[in-house]
Coordinates of C-alpha atoms and ligand atoms in Angstrom, one line a residue:
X1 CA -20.6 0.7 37.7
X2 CA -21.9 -1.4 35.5
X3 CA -23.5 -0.9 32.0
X4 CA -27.3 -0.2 33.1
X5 CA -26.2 1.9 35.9
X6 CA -23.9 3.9 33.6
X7 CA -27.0 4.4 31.5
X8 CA -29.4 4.7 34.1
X9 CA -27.1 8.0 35.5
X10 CA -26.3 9.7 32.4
X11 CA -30.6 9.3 31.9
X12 CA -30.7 10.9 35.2
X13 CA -28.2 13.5 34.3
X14 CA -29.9 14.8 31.7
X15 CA -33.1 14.5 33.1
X16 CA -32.2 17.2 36.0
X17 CA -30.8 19.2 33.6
X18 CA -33.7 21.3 33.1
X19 CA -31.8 24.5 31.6
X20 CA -30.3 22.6 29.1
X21 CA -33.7 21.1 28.0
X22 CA -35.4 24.3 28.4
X23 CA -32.5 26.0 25.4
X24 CA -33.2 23.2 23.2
X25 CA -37.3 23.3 23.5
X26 CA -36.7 26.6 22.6
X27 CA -34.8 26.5 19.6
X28 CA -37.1 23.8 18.5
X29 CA -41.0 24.5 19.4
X30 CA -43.4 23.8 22.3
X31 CA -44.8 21.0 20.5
X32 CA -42.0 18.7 20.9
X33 CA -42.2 20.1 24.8
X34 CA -43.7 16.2 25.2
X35 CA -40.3 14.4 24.5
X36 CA -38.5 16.4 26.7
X37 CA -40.7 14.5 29.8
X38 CA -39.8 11.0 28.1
X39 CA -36.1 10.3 28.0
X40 CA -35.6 11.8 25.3
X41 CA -31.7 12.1 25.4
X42 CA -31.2 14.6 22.1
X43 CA -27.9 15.2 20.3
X44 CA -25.7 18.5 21.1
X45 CA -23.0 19.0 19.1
X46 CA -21.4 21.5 21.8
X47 CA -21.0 18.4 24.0
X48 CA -19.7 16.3 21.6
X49 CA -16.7 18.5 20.9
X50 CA -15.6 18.2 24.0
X51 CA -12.5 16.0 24.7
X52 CA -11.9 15.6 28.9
X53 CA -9.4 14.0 30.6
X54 CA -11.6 10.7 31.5
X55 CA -9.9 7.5 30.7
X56 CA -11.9 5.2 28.3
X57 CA -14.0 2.9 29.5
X58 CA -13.6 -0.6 28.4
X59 CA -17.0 -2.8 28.7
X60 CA -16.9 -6.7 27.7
X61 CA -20.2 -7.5 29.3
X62 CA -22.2 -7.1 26.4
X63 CA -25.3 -9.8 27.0
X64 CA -29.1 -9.8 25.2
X65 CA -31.1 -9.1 28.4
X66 CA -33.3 -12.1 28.8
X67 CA -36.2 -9.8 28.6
X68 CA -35.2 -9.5 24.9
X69 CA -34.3 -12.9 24.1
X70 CA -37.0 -13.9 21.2
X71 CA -38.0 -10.1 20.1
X72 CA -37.4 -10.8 16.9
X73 CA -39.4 -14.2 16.5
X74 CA -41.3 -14.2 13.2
X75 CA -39.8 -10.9 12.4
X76 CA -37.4 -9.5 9.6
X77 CA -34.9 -6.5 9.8
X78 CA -33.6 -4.4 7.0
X79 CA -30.6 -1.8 7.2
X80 CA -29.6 0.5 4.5
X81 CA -26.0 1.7 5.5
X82 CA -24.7 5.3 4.0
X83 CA -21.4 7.0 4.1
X84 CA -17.6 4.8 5.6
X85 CA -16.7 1.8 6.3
X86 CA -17.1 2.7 9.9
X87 CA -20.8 2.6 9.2
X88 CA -20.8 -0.6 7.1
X89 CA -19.5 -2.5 10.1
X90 CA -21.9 -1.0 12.4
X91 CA -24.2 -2.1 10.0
X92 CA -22.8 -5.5 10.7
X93 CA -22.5 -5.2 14.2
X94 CA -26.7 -4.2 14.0
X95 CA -27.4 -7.1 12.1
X96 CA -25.6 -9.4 15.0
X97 CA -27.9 -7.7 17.4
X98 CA -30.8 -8.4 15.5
X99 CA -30.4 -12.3 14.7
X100 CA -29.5 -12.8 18.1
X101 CA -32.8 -11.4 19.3
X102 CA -34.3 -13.5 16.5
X103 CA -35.0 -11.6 13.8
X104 CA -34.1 -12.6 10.1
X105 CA -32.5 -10.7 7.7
X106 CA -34.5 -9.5 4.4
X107 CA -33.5 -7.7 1.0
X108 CA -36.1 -5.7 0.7
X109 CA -37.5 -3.1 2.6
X110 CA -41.5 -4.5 1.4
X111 CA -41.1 -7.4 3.6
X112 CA -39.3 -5.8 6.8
X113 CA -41.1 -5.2 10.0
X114 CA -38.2 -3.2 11.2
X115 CA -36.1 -0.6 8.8
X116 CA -32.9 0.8 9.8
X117 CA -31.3 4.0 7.8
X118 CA -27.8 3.9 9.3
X119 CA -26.5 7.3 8.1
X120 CA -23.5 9.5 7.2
X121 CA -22.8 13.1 8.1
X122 CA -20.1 13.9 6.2
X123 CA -21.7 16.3 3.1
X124 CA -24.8 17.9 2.4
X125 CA -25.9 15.3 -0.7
X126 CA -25.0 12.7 1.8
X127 CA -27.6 13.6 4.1
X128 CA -30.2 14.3 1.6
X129 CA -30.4 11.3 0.3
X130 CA -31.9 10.0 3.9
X131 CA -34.2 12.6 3.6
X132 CA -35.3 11.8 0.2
X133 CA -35.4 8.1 1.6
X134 CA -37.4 8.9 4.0
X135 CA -39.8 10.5 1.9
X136 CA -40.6 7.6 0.1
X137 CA -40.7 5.1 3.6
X138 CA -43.7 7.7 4.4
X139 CA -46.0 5.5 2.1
X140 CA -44.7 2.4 3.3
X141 CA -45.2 3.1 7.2
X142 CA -48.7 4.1 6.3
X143 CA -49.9 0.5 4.4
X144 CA -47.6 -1.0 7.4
X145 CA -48.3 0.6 10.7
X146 CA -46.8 -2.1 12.8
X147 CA -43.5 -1.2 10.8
X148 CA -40.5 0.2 12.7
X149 CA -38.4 2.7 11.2
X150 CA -35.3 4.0 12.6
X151 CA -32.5 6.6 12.0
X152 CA -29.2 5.9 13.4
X153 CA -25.8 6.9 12.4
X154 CA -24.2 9.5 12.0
X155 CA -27.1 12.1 11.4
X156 CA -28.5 11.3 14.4
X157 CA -25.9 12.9 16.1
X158 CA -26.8 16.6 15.1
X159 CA -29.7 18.3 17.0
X160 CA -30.5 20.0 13.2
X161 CA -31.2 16.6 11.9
X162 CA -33.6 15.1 15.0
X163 CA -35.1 18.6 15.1
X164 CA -35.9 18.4 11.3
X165 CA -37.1 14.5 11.7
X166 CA -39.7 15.9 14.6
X167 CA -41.0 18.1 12.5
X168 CA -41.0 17.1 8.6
X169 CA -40.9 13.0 9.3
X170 CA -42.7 12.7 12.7
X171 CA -43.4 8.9 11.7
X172 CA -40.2 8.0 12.4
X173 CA -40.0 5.7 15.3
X174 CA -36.7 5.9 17.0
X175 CA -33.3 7.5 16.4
X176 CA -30.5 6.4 17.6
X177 CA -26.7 7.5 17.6
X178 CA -23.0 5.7 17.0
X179 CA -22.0 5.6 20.8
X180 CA -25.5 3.5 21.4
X181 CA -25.5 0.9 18.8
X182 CA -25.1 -1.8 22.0
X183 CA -28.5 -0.5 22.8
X184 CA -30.6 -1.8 20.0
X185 CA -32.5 -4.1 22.5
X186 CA -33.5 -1.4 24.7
X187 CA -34.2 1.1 22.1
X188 CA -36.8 -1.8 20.1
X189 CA -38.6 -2.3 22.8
X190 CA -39.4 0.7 23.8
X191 CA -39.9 1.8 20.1
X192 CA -42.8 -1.0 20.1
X193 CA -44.4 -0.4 24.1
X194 CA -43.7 4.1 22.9
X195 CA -46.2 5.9 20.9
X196 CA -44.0 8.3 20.2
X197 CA -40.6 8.6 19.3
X198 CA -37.9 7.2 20.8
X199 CA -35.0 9.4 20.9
X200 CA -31.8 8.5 22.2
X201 CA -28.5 10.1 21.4
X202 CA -25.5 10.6 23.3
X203 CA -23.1 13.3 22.8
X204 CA -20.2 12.3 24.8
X205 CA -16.7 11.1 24.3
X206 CA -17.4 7.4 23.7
X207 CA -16.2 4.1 25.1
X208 CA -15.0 0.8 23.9
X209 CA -17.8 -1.9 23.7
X210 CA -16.3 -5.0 22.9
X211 CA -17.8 -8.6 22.1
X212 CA -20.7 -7.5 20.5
X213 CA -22.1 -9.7 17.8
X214 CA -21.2 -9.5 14.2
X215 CA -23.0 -10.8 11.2
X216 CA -20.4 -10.2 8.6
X217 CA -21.3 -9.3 5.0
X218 CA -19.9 -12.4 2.8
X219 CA -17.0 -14.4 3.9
X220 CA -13.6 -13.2 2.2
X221 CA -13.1 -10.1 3.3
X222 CA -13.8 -8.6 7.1
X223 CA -13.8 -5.1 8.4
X224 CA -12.1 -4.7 12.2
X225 CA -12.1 -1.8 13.8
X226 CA -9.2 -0.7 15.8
X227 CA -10.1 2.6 16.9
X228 CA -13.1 4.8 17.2
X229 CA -13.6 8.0 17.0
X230 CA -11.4 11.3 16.1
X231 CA -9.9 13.9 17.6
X232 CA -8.5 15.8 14.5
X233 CA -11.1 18.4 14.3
X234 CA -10.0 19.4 10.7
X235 CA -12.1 22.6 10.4
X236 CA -14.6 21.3 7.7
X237 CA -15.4 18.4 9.1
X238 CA -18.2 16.9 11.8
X239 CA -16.6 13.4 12.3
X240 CA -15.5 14.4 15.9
X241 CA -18.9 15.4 16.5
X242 CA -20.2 12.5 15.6
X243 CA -18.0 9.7 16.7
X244 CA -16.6 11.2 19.8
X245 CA -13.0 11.0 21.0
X246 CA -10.4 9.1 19.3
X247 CA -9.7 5.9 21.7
X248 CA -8.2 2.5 20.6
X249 CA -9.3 -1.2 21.3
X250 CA -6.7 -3.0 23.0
X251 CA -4.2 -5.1 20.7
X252 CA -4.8 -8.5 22.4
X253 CA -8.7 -7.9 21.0
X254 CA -7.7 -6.9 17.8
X255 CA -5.1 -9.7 17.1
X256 CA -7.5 -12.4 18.7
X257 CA -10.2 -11.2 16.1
X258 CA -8.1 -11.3 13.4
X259 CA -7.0 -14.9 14.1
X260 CA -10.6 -16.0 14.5
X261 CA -11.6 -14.4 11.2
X262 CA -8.2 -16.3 9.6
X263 CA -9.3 -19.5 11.0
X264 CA -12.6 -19.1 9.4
X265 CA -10.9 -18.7 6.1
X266 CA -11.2 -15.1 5.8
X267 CA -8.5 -14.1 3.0
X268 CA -8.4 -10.4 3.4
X269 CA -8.8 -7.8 6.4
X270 CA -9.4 -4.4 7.1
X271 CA -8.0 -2.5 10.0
X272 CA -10.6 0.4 10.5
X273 CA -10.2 3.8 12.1
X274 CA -11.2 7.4 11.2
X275 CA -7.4 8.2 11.8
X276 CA -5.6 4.8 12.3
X277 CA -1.8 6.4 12.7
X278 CA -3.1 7.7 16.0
X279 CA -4.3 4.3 16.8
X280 CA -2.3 3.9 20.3
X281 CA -1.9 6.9 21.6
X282 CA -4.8 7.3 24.0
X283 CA -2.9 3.9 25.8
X284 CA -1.9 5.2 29.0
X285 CA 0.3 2.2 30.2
X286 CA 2.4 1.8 27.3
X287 CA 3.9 2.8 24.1
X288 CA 2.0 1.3 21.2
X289 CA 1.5 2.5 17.9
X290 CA 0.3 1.1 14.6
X291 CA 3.5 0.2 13.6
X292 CA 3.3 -2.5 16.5
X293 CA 0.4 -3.8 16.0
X294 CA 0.8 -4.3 12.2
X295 CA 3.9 -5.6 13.0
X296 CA 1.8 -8.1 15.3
X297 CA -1.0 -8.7 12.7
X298 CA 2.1 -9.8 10.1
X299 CA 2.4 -13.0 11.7
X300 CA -0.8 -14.1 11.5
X301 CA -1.8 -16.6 8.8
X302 CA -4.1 -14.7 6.6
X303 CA -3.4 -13.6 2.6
X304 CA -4.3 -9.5 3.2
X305 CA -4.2 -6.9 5.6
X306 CA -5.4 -3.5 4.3
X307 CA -5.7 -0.3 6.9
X308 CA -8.0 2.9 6.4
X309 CA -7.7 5.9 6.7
X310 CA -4.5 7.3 7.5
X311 CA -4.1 10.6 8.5
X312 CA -0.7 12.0 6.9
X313 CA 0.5 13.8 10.5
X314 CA 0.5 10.7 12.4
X315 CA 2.2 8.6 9.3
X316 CA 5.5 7.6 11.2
X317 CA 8.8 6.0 10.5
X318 CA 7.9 2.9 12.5
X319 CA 4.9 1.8 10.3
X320 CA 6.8 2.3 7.4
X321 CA 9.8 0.6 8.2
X322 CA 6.7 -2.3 9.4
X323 CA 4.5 -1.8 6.0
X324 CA 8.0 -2.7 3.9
X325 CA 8.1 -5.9 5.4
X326 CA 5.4 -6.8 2.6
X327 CA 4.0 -10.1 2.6
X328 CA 0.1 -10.0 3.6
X329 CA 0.8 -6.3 4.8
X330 CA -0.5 -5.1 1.2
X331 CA 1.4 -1.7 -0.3
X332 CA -1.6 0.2 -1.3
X333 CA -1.6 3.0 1.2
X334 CA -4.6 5.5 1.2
X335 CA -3.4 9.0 2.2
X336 CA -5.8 12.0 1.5
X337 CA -4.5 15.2 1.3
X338 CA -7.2 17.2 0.8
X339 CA -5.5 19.9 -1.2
X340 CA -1.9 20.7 -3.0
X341 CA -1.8 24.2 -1.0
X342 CA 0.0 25.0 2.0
X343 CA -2.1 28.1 2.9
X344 CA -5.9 25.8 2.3
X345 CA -4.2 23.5 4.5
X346 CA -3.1 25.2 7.2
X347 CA -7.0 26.7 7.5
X348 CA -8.5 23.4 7.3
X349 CA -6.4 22.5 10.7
X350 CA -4.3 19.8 8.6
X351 CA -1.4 20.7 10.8
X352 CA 1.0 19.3 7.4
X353 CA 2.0 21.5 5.0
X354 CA 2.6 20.9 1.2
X355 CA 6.3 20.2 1.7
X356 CA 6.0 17.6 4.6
X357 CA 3.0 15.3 2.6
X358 CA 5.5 15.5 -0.4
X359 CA 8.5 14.2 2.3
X360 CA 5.9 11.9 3.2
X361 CA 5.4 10.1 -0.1
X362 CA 9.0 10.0 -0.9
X363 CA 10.2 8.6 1.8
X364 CA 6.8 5.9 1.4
X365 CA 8.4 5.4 -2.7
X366 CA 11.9 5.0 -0.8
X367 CA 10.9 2.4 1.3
X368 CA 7.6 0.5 -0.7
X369 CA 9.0 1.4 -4.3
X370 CA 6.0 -0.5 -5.8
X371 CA 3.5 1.3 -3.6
X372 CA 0.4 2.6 -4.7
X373 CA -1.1 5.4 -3.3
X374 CA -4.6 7.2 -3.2
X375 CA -6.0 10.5 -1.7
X376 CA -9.2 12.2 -1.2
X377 CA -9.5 16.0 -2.1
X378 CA -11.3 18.5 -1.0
X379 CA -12.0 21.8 -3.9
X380 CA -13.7 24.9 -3.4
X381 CA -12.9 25.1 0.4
X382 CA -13.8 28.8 1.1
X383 CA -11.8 31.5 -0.6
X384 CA -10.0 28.9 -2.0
X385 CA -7.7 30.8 -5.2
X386 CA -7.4 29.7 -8.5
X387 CA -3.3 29.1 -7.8
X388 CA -4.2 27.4 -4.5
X389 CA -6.7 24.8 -6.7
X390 CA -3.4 24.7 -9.5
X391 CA -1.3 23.8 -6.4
X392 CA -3.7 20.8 -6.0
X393 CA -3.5 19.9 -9.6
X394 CA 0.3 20.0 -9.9
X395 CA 0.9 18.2 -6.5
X396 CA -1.4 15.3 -7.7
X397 CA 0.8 15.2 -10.9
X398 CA 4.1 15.0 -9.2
X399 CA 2.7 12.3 -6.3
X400 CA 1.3 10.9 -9.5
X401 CA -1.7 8.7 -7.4
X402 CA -3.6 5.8 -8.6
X403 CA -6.8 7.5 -8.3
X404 CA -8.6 9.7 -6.0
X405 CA -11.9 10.7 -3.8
X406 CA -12.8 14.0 -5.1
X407 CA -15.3 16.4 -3.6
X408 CA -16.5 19.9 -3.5
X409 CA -16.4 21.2 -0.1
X410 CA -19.9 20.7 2.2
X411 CA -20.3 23.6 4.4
X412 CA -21.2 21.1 7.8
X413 CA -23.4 23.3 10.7
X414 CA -21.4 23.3 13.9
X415 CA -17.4 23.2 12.9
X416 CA -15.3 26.1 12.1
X417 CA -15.3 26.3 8.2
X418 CA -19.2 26.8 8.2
X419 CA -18.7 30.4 9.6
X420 CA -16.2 31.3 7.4
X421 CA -17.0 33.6 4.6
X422 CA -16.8 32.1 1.3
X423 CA -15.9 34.3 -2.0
X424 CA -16.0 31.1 -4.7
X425 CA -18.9 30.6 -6.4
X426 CA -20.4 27.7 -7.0
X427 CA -20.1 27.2 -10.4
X428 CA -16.3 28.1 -9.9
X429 CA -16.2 24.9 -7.5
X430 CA -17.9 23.1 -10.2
X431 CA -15.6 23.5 -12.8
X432 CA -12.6 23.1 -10.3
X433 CA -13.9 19.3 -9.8
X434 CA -14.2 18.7 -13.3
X435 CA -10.7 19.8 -14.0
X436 CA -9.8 17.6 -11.0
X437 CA -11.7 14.7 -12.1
X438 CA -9.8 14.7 -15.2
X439 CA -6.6 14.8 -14.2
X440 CA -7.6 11.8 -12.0
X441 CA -9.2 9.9 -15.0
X442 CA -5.8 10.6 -17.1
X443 CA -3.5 9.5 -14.7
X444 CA -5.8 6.7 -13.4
X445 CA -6.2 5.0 -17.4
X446 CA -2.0 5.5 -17.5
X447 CA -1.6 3.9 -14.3
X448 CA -4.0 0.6 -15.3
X449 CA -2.4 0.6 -19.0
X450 CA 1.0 -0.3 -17.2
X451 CA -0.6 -3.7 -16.2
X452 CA -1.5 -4.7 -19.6
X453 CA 0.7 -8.3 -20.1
X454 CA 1.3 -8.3 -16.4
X455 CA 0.2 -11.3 -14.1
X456 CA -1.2 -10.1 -10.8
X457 CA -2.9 -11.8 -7.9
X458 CA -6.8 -11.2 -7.8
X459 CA -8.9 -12.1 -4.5
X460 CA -11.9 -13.5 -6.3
X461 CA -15.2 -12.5 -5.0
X462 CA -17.3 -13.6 -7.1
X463 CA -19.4 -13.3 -10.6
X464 CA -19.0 -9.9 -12.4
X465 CA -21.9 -7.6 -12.0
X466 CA -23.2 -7.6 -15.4
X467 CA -21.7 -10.7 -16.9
X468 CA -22.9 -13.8 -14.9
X469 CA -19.9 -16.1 -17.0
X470 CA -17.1 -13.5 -15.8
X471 CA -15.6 -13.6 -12.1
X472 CA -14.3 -10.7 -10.7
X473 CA -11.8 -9.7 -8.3
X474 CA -9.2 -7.0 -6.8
X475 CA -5.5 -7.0 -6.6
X476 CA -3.1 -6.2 -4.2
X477 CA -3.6 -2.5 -4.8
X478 CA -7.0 -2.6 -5.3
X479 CA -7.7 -2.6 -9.1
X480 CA -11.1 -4.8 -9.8
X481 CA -10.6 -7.6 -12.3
X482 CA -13.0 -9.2 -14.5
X483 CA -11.9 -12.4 -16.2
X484 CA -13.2 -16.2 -17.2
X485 CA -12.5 -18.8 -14.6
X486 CA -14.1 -21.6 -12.6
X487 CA -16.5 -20.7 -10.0
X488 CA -14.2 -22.7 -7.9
X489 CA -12.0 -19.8 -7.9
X490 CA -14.8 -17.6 -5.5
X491 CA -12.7 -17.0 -2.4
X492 CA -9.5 -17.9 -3.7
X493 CA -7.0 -15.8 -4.7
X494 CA -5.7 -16.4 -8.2
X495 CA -3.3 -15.7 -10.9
X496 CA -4.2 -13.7 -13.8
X497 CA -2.9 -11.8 -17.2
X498 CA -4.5 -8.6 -18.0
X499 CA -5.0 -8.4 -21.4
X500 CA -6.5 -5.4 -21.4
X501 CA -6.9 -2.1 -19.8
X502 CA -10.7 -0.4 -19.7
X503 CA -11.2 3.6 -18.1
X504 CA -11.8 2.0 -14.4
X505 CA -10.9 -1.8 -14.5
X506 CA -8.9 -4.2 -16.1
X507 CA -9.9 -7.8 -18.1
X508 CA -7.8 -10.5 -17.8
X509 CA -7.6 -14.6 -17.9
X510 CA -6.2 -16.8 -15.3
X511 CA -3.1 -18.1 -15.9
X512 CA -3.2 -21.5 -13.9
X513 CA -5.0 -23.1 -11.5
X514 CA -6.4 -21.3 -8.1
X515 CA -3.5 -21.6 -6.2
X516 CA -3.0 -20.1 -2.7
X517 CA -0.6 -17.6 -2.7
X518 CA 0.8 -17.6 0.8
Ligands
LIG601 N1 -10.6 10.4 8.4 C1 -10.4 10.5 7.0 C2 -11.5 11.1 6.2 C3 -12.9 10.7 6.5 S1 -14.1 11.6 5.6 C4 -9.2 11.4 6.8 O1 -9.0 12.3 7.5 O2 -8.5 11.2 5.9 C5 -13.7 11.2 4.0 C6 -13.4 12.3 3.1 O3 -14.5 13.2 3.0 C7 -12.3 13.3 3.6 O4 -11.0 12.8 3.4 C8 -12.6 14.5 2.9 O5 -11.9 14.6 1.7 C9 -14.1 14.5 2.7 N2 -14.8 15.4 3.5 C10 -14.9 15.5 4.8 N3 -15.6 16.5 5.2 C11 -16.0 17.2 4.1 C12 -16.8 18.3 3.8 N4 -17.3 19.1 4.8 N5 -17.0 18.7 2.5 C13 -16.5 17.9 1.5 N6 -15.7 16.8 1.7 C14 -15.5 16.5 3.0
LIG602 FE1 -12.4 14.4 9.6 FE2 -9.9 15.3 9.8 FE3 -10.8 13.4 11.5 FE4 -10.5 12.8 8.9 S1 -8.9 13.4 10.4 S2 -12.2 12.3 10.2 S3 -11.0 14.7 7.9 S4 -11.5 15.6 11.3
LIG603 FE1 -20.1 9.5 7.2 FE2 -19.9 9.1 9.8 FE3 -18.4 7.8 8.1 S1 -20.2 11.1 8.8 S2 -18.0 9.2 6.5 S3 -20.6 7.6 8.2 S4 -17.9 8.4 10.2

């Protein structure tokens, strides 16, 4: 089958599905009765939790239908990307789509004829923030009628979300979701021929879409993803929903992309996944892991590999023994945990247990002694205890991390942790996160005071935000740099002292000319 006749079915599909239409026209209200005689393909999150058996489906014949070819002519595209990395590639991938049908890129959303908000899922302020957005596009799409505006990401994928878009922003023009992206071309047009909505989500496993094209933010550092999707189904959060099943790209795909970006000069990449230690397992003809492929992705020419995020379970002895190879495999290692308590853990489906992250780390220290390590936490999960939060506090002390994500926990509609009852109160949460936050701040300002006098290597980006005479840069593990050097040194990466150590970054000077370092 190939890709329009894979579409055209599942259109089909749900188009003789009339009981499932009829139980979402319901929850929603006769008004929107109109979409459901379009094809209107709306998000269910029932569906999406589903994992089959199916193998993935590999497609590589991604083309611009000629139909499309010059779309964009005279036209200009602006996307504004919320939540992951995951979502800033897609972003990247969108923009790809869009120069390729002709349309140029703008900074501001005054002078776009088409707006993109690619959006994140993953906590309630998250989302609100696209709502408040769209509020304010509301005066915009009014002075510009011919304007497009679309929702995509990973909102789209909830049925609350495109219900609440009907009915409170009904000047939205399409909505698309995370396993669609390929579809831009098809979803434009009919956005510009549709006078209504064009809504088109699918909530099924996923497949792999490969040669797609990429317009890549800047050209130091480059995102590649090497799986999609995620089959944890930790019980707080909607990624599964919304990304679909975890399945890898192959490794000949990923190692040819990686040589390409080298050859262009790229100095530093990022392997993406939502969990990349399960990155091979869905391979049914061999035994891969990440391990492997980083093992692979050593060999080739380029200054920096970084991978994000790893999931703790999956961390196995393989990719460490790998990751202690050094060189351009770079020892910062980010490794949430979510929380110091065996009991919160073991309710949020972590399937680790205070003990074995602790092993974890240790045997990390044994092997990378000079490895730095950060986490994301998770406080006020429901009927979380006072001891269970100190148990967060003290593990963080003893792992001793270079800084952390912190967050109160987002009750998301649709996974397990949304029905449970919750006993803390808000303000309770509150002050947890402060305490958090400044145990993070203490330990993160004695971790960056050990580099004052120290020389490290900085990947220069570029000029300092607020100081157009300062260039700034990150270091192996991560810590941003500002210091005085020739602009020559953009894209280069550099020695320098650090001369001093500030609450979130450290000042420095070069110490000698750019020099490569591998
Ligand atoms: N795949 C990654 C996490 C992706 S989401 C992993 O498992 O490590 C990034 C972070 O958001 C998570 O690590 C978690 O700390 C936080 N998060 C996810 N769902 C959340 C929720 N419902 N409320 C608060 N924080 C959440
Ligand atoms: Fe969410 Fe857990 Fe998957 Fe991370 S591993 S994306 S926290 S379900
Ligand atoms: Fe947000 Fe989706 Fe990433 S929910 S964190 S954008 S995978």
């Amino acid at each position: 089958m190939n890709e329009q006749q894979r579409i055209d079915s599942q259109k089909v599909t749900v188009a003789d599905n009339s009981a499932d239409k009829k139980s979402v026209s319901e929850k929603t209200s006769a008004d929107f009765a109109k979409y459901f005689e379009k094809t209107y393909q709306p998000p269910s999150l029932k569906d999406a939790k589903k994992r089959g058996k199916e193998e993935v489906q590999y497609h590589n014949d991604f083309k611009i239908p000629e139909q499309f070819k010059g779309m964009g002519q005279g036209r200009k595209f602006y996307i504004r990307t919320y939540g992951c990395q995951m979502n800033e590639h897609d972003t990247e991938v969108m923009a790809g789509i869009f120069m390729a049908l002709g349309y140029e890129p703008t900074d501001g959303v005054e002078d776009a004829n088409v707006i993109l908000l690619n959006t994140c899922a993953i906590r309630e302020n998250a989302e609100n923030k696209v709502f408040g957005e769209l509020g304010h596009l509301k005066a915009l799409k009014k002075e510009k009628p011919d304007l497009l505006l679309g929702v995509c990401g990973c909102m789209s994928q909830e049925e609350s979300v495109v219900n609440r878009i009907l009915k409170v922003h009904p000047f939205v023009d399409m909505i698309f979701g995370t396993h669609n992206i390929h579809r831009l071309p098809n979803i434009l047009s009919e956005a510009y021929l549709s006078k209504e909505m064009v809504i088109e989500v699918w909530s099924k496993e996923g497949d792999v879409i490969e040669n797609l094209p990429k317009i890549r933010k800047g050209n130091i550092k480059a995102w590649v993803n090497i799986m999609y999707g995620c089959d944890k189904f930790c019980t707080y959060c909607i990624v599964p929903y919304t990304r679909g099943k975890e399945r890898s790209r192959r490794p000949e795909e990923i190692i040819h992309e990686v040589r390409q970006l080298a050859a262009q000069g790229y100095k530093e990449i990022t392997l993406l996944g939502q969990n990349v230690n399960a990155y091979g397992k869905d391979f049914e003809d061999m035994n891969y892991g990440l391990g492997d492929l980083m093992d692979e992705i050593h060999k080739i020419d380029i200054p920096r590999i970084r991978f994000t995020t790893s999931h703790p379970r999956d961390f196995d002895d393989r990719l460490i023994e790998v990751l202690a190879k050094g060189g351009n495999l770079l020892d910062h290692i980010h490794l949430p945990v979510q929380s110091g308590s065996s009991e919160v853990l073991k309710i949020m489906a972590r399937k680790y247990t205070r003990e074995r992250y602790l092993e974890l780390v240790q045997k990390i220290k044994t092997a990378i002694p000079n490895a730095s390590l950060t986490t994301d936490i998770i406080v006020g999960f429901p009927n979380e205890t006072d001891e269970q939060f100190e148990e967060t506090l003290s593990l963080y002390r003893e792992v001793e991390f270079d800084s952390a994500y912190t967050f109160i926990y987002s009750p998301r509609e649709g996974t397990p942790a949304a029905k449970m009852k919750d006993n803390v109160p808000m303000e309770v949460k509150k002050e947890r996160l402060q305490r958090l936050n400044a145990l993070v701040n203490e330990i993160s300002a004695k971790k960056l005071k050990e580099y004052e006098g120290k020389i490290v290597n900085v990947l220069v980006e570029g000029e300092s935000k607020n100081n157009p005479d300062v260039l700034a840069g990150y270091t192996e593990k991560s810590k941003l740099v500002n210091f005085r050097g020739p602009k020559s040194a953009v894209g280069q990466i550099v020695k320098v002292k650090i001369i001093k150590a500030k609450t979130w970054t450290l000042d420095g000077e070069m110490v000698e000319e750019a020099v490569e370092v591998i």
